[in-house]
Coordinates of C-alpha atoms in Angstrom, one line a residue:
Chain S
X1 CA 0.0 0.0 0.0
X2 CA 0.9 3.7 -0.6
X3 CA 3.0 4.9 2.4
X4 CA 0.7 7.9 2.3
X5 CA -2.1 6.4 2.5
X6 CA -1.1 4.0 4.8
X7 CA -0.2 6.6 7.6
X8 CA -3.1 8.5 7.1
X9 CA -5.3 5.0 8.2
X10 CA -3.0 4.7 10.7
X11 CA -4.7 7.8 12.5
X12 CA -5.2 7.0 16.6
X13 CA -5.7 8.9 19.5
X14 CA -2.5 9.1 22.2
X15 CA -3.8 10.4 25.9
X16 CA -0.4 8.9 27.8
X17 CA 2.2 11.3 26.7
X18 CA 6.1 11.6 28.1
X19 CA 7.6 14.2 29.7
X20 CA 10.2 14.4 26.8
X21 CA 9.7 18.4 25.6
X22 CA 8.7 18.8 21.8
X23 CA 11.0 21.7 20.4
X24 CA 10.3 24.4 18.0
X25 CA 12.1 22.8 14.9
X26 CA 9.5 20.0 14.7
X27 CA 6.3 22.1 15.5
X28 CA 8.0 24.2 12.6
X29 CA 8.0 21.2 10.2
X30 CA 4.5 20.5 11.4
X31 CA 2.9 23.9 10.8
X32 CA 4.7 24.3 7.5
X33 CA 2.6 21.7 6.6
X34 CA -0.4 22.6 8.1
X35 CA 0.1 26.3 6.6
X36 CA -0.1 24.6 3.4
X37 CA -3.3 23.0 3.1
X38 CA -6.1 24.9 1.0
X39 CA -9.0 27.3 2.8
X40 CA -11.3 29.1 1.2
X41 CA -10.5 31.6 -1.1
X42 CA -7.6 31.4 0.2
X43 CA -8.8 33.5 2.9
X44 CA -6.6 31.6 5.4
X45 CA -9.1 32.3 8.4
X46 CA -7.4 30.0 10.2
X47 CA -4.7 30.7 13.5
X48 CA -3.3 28.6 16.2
X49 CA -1.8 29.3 20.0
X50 CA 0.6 27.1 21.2
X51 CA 0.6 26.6 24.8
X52 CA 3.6 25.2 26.7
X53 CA 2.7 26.4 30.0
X54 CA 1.6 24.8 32.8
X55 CA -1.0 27.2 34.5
X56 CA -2.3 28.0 31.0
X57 CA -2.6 24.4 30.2
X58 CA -4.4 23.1 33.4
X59 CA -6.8 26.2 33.1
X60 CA -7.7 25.1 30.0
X61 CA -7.7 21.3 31.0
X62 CA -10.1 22.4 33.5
X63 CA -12.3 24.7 31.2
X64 CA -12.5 21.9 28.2
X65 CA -14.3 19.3 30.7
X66 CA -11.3 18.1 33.1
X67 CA -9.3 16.1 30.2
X68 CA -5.9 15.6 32.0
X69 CA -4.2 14.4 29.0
X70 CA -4.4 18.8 28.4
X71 CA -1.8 18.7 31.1
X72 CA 0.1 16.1 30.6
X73 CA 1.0 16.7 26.4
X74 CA 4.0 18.8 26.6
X75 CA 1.9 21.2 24.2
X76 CA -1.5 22.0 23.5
X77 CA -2.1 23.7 20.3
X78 CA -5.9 25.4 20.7
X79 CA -7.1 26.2 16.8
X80 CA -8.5 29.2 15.8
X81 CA -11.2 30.6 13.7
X82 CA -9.7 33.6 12.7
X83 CA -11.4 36.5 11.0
X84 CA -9.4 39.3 12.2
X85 CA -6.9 39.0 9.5
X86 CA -9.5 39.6 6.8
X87 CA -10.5 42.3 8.9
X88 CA -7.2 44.1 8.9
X89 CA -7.8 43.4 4.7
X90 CA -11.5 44.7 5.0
X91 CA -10.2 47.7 6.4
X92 CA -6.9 48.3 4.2
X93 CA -9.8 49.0 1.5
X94 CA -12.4 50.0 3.4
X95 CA -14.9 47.8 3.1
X96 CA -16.9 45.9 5.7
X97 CA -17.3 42.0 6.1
X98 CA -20.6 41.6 4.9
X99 CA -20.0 37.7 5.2
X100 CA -20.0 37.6 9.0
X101 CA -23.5 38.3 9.5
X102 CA -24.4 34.9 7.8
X103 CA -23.9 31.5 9.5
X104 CA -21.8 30.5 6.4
X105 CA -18.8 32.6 7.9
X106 CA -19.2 30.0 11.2
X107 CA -19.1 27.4 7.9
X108 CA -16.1 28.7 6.3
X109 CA -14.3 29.4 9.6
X110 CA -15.1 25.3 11.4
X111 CA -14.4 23.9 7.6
X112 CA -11.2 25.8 7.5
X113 CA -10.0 25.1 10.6
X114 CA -10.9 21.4 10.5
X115 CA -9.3 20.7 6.9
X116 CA -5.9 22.9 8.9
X117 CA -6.8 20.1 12.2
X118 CA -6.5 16.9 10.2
X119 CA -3.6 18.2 8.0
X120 CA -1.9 18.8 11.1
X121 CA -2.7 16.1 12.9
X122 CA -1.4 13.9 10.6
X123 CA 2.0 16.0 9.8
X124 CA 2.5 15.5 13.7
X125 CA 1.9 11.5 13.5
X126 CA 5.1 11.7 10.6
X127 CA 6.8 14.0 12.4
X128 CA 7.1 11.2 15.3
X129 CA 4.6 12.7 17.4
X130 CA 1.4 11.4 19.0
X131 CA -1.9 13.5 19.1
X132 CA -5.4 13.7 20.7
X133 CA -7.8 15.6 19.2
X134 CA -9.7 17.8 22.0
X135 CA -13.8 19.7 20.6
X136 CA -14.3 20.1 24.3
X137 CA -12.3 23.4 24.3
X138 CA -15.2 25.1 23.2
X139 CA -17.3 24.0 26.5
X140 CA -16.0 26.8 28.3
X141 CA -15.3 29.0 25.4
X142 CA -15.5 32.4 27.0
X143 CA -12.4 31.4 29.4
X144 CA -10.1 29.9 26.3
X145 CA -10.8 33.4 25.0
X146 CA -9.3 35.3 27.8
X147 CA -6.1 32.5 28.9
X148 CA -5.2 33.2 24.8
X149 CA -6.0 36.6 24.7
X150 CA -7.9 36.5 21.8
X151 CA -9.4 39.5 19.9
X152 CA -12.8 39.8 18.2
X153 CA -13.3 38.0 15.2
X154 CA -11.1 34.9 16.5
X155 CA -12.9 31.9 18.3
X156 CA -11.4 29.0 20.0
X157 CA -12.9 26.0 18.0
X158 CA -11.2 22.8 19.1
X159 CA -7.6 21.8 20.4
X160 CA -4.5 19.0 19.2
X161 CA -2.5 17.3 22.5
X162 CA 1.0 16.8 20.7
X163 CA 3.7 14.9 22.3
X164 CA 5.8 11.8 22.6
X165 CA 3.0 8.9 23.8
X166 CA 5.2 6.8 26.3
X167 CA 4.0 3.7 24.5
X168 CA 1.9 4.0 21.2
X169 CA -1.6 2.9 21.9
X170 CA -2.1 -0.2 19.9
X171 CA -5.8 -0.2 20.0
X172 CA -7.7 1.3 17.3
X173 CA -11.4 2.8 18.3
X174 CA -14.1 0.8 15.4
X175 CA -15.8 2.7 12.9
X176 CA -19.1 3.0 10.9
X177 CA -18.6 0.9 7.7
X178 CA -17.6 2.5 4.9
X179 CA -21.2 2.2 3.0
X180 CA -22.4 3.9 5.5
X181 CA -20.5 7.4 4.7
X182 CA -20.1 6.8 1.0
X183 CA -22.8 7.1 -0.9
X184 CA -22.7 6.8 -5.1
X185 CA -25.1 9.7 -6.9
X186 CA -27.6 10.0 -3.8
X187 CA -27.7 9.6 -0.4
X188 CA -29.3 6.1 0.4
X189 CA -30.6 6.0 4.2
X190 CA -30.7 1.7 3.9
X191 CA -26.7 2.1 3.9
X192 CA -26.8 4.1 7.5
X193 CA -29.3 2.0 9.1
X194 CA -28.0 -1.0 8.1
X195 CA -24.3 0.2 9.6
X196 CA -25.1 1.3 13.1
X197 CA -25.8 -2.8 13.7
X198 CA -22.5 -3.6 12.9
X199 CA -20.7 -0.9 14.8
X200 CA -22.4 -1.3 18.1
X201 CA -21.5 -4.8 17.7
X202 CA -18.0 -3.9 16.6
X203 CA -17.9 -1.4 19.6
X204 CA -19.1 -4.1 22.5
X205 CA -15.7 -5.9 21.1
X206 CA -13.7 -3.2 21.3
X207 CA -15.0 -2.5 24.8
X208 CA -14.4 -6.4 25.6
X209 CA -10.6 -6.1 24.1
X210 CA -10.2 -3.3 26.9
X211 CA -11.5 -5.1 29.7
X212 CA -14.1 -2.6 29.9
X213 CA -17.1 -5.6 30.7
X214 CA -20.4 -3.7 30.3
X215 CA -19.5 -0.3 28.3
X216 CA -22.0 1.4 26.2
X217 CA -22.1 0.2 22.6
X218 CA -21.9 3.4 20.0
X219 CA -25.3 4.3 19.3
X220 CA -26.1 4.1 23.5
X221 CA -23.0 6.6 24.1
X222 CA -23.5 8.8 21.6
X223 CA -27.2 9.5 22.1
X224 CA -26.6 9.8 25.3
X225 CA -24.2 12.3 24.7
X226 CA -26.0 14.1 22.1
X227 CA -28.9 13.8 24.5
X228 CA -27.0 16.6 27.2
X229 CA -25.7 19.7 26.4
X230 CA -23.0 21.3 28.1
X231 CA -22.1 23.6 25.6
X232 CA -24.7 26.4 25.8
X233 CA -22.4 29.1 26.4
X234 CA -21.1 28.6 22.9
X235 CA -23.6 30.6 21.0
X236 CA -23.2 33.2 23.2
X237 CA -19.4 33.6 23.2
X238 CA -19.3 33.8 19.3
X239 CA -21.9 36.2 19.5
X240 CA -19.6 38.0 21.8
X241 CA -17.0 37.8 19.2
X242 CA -17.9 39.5 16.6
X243 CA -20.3 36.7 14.8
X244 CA -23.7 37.2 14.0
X245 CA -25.3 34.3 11.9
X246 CA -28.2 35.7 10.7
X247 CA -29.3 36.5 14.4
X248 CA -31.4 39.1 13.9
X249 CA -33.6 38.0 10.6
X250 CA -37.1 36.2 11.0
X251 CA -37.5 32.5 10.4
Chain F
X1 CA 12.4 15.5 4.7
X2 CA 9.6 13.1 6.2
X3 CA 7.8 11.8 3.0
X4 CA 4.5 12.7 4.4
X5 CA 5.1 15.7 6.0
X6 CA 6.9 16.3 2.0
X7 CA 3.1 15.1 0.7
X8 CA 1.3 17.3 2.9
X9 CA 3.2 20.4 2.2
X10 CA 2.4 19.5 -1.4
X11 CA -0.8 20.3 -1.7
X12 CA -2.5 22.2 -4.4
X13 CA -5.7 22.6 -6.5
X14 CA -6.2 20.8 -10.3
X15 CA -8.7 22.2 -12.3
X16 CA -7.7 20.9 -15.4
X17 CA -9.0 17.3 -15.8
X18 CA -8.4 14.5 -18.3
X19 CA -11.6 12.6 -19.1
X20 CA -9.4 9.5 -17.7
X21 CA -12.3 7.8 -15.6
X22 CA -11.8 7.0 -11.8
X23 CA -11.8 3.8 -10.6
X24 CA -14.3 2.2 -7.6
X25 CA -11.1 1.0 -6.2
X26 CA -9.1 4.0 -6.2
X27 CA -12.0 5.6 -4.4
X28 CA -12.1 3.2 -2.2
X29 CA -8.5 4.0 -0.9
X30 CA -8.9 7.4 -0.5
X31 CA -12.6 6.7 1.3
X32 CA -10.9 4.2 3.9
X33 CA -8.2 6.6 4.9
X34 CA -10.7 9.4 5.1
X35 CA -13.3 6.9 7.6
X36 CA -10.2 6.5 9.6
X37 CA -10.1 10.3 10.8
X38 CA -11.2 11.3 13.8
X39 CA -14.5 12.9 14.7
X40 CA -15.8 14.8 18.1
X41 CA -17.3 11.8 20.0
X42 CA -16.6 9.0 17.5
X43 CA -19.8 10.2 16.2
X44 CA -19.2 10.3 12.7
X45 CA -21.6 13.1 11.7
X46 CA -19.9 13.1 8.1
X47 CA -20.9 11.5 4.9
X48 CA -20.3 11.9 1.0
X49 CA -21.6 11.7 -2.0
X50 CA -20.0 10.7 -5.0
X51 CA -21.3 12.3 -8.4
X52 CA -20.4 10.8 -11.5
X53 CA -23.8 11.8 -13.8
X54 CA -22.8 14.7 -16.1
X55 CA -26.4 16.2 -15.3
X56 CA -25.6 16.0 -11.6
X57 CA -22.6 17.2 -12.0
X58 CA -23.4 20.2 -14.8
X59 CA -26.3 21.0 -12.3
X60 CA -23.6 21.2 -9.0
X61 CA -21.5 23.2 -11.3
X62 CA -23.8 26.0 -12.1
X63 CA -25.4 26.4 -8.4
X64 CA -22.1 26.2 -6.5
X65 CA -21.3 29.4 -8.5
X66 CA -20.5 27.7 -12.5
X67 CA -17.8 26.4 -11.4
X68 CA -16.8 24.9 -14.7
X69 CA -14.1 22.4 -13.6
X70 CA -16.4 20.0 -11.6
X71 CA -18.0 19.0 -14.8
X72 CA -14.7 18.5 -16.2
X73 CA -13.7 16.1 -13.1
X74 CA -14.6 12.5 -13.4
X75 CA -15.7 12.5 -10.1
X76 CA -17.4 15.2 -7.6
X77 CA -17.6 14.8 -3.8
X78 CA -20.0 16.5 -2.1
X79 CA -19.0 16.5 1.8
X80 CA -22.1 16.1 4.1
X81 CA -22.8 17.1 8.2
X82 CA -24.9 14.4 8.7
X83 CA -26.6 14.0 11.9
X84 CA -28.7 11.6 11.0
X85 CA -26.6 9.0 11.8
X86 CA -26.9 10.0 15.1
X87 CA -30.8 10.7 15.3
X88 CA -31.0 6.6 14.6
X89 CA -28.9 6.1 17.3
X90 CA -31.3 8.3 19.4
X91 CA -34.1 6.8 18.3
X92 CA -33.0 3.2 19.4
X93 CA -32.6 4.7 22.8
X94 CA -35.6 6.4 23.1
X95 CA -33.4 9.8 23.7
X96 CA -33.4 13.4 21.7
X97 CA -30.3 14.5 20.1
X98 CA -30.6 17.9 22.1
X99 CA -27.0 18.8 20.7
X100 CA -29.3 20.4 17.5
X101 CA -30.5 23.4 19.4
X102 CA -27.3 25.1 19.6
X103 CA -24.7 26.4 17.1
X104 CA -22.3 24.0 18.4
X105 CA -24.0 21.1 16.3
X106 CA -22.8 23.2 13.7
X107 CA -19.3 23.6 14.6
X108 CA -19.4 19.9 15.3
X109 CA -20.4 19.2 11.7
X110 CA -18.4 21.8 9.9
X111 CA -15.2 20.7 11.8
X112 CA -15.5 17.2 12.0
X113 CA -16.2 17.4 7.7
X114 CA -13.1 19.7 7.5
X115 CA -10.6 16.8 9.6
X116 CA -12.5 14.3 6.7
X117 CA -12.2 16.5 3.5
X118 CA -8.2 17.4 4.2
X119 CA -7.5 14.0 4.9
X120 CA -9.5 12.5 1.8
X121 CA -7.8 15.4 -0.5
X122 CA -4.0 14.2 1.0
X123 CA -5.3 10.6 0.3
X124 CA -6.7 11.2 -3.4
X125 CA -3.2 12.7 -4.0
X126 CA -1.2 9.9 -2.7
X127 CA -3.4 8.0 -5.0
X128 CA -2.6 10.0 -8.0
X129 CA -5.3 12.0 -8.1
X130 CA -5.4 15.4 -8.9
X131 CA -7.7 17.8 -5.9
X132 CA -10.1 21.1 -6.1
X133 CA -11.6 22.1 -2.9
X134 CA -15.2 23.7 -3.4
X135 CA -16.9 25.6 -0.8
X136 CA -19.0 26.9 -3.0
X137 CA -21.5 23.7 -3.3
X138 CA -23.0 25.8 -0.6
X139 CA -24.1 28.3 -2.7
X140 CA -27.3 27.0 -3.5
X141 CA -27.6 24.6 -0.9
X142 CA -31.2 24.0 -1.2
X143 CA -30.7 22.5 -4.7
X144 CA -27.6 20.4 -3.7
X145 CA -30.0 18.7 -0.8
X146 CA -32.9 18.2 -3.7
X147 CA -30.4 16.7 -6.3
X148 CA -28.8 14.3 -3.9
X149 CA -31.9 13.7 -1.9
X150 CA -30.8 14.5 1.7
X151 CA -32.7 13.5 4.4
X152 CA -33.2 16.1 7.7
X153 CA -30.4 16.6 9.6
X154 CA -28.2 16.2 6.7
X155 CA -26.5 19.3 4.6
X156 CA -23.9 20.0 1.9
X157 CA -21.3 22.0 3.4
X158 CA -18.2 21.3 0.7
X159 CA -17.4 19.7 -2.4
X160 CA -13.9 17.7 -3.7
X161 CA -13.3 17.9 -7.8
X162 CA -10.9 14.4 -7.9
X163 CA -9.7 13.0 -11.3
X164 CA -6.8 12.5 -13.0
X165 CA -5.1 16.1 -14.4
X166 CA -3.6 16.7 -17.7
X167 CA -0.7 18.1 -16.4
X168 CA 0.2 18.6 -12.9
X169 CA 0.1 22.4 -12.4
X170 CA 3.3 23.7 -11.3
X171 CA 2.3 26.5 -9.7
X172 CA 1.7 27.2 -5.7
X173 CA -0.6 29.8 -4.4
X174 CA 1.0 31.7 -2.2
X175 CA 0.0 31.7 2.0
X176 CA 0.5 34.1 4.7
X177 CA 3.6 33.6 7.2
X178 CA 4.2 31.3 9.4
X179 CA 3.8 34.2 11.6
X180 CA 0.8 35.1 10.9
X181 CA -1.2 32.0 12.0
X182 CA 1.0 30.2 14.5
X183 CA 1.1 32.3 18.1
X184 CA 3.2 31.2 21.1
X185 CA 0.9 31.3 24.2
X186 CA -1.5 34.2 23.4
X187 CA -2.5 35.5 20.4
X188 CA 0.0 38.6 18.9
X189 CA -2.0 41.3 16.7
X190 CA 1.2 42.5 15.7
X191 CA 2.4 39.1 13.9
X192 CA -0.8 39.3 11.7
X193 CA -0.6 43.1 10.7
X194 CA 2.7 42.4 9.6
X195 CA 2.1 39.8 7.1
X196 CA -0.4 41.2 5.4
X197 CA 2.9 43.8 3.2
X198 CA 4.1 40.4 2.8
X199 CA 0.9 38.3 1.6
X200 CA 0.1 41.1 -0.7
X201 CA 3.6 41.5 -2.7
X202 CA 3.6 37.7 -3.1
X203 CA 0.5 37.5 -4.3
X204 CA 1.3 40.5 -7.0
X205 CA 4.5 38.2 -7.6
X206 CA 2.5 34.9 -8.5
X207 CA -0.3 37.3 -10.5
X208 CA 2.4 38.4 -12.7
X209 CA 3.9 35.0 -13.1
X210 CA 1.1 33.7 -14.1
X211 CA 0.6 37.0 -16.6
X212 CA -1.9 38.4 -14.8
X213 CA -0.7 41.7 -14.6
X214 CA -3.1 44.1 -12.9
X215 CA -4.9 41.2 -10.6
X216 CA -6.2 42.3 -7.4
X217 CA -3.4 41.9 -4.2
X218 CA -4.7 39.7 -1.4
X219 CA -6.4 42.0 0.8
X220 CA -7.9 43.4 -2.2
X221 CA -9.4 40.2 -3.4
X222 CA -10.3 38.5 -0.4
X223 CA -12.4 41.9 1.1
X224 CA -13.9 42.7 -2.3
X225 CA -15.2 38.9 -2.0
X226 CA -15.7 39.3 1.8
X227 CA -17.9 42.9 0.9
X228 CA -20.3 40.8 -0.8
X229 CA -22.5 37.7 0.3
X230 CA -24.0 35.5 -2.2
X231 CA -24.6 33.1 0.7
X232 CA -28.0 34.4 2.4
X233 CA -29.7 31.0 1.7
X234 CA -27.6 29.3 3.6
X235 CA -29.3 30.1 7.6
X236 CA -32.6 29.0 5.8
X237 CA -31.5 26.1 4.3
X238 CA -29.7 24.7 7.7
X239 CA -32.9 25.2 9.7
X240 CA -35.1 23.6 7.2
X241 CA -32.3 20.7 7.4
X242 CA -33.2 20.5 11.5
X243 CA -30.2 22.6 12.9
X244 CA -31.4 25.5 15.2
X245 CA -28.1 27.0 16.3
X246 CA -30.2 29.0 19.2
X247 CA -32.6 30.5 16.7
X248 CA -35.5 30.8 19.0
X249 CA -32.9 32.7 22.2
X250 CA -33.0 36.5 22.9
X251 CA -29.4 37.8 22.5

């Protein structure tokens, strides 16, 4: 198989990272990467803190849902939604951006910054690193915006833990089937139905393989997840930061 | 340099197609690295179509903006937020995917598609294939979810143009600094203001290059595009979808 495409299967989560420090050279070779990938119109909305210190760290361990792993990865890069750079554009011409009043600007900016995420997620896996993907940064949203300082127009919108894992994980969490995401000319509801069989199933194994006896299966955990909501403060904050998504128009 | 991290900083957009067809098992490659990626949860609230009818294809063309070249790609991949997934796994659980009522559904579905779409467009290349982002497949979202027959809770956010190009384009669109995007601990106004001399007399560099002489600088073209919105159906067509992002609150 292509190398390539062979790391980027390879994709798992690390939570048991090293104390051994991550230097500057090899975040650079990382972000180069991630710096590359396409956004729209090139528009680049799109910024990233990188957090090596402790307090700031644990505050925003705390803040994203107590997820130790925050503290223990050497650093914690906290993505960005980033519209103040086009603003500092808007206003070299004077011209406003219409485009934040609409909830495509929340579109372009989560699109953006997740094609930037998995680009550098997996430049960090080549560059020897491990990572953990962290969306609970935005449960305490207002707080990540005042630890990084971060002006209007910029939101916090997830987090990467990079470091050296102690001992790669060898476990890989199942997925859906592929026929249940891939769909030829027309989405086909049978396909999804037929799916989230085999991945509870394929879930109670995993479980098993942990020696986790009597875990939720997948469709349990996530409606139970997807059934709370800690995460109301979200709206709010974006509103806060300069975003409007068609707020004040009728249905 | 790391062969992947050499792949990744590789990236850039084909529009020029060869009518050289795609093959099912090509796809299949890229699709099974892009299923491995993460997603918030392990909910997998992502799905895609693949459009290979010239009608579809010629209509996706003309209401993502006549975008000419994903006609001329063999194969068109319109990226989906798809919660529905997830509202089967409520409904064997008797629960309500309470998630939908705030924006953060939204930011969960927009993100978690971005982490998919950059890894598929790093895998189609590994594969050979040639890759054109499309944001614009939002557009006219309401005929995108009519001509591929989305269900509720499901909505086109992005589209990939994947075939085989005539001849590799050797050009790179310039990007911002480093600088500009990647902030050490809290994030530096300064960095960004500064990067914007530099963003602008590059991209004059690769306009002439390319013999465009007289093309708009950076901050011209992105705030001339950021002036205008060509986007207001989107709001309406998420909420007819099922996605409230806290419509009904008082600010």
């Amino acid at each position: 198989m292509n190398p390539v495409l062979e790391h980027l299967c390879a994709h798992r989560s690390e939570r048991d990272f090293s104390a051994r420090p991550v230097d500057d050279e090899t975040l650079a070779a990382v972000f180069e990467a991630t710096r590359r990938a396409p956004t729209w119109n090139n528009a680049q909305n799109v910024s990233w803190v990188t957090v090596r210190d402790p307090r700031t760290k644990a505050a925003l361990a705390r803040c994203s849902g107590n997820q130790a792993w925050i503290e223990r990865a050497p650093v914690f890069v906290v993505l960005l939604m980033d519209f103040h750079k086009t603003e500092l554009a808007a206003g070299r011409h004077g011209r406003r951006q219409l485009v934040l009043d609409n909830v495509n600007s929340v579109l372009i900016g989560a699109l953006d910054t997740g094609i930037l995420m998995g680009t550098m997620m997996a430049a960090a896996r080549a560059a020897g690193l491990g990572v953990c993907p962290i969306g609970g940064v935005r449960r305490g949203m207002d707080e990540a915006i005042e630890l990084l300082r971060l002006p209007r127009l910029v939101a916090p919108l997830a987090g990467v833990c990079l470091g050296y894992p102690h001992a790669a994980s060898k476990v890989r969490k199942p997925r859906m089937a592929l026929e249940a995401s891939w769909h030829p000319e027309a989405y086909d509801r049978e396909r999804v139905a037929e799916a989230i069989d085999a991945m509870d199933a394929d879930m109670d194994g995993y479980s098993r393989g942990l020696g986790r006896e009597g875990a939720q299966n997948w469709s349990d955990a996530v409606s139970s997840r997807y059934a709370a909501d800690a995460y109301g403060g979200v709206g709010p904050a974006l509103r806060r930061q300069g975003f409007c998504f068609e707020w004040e128009e009728g249905v």
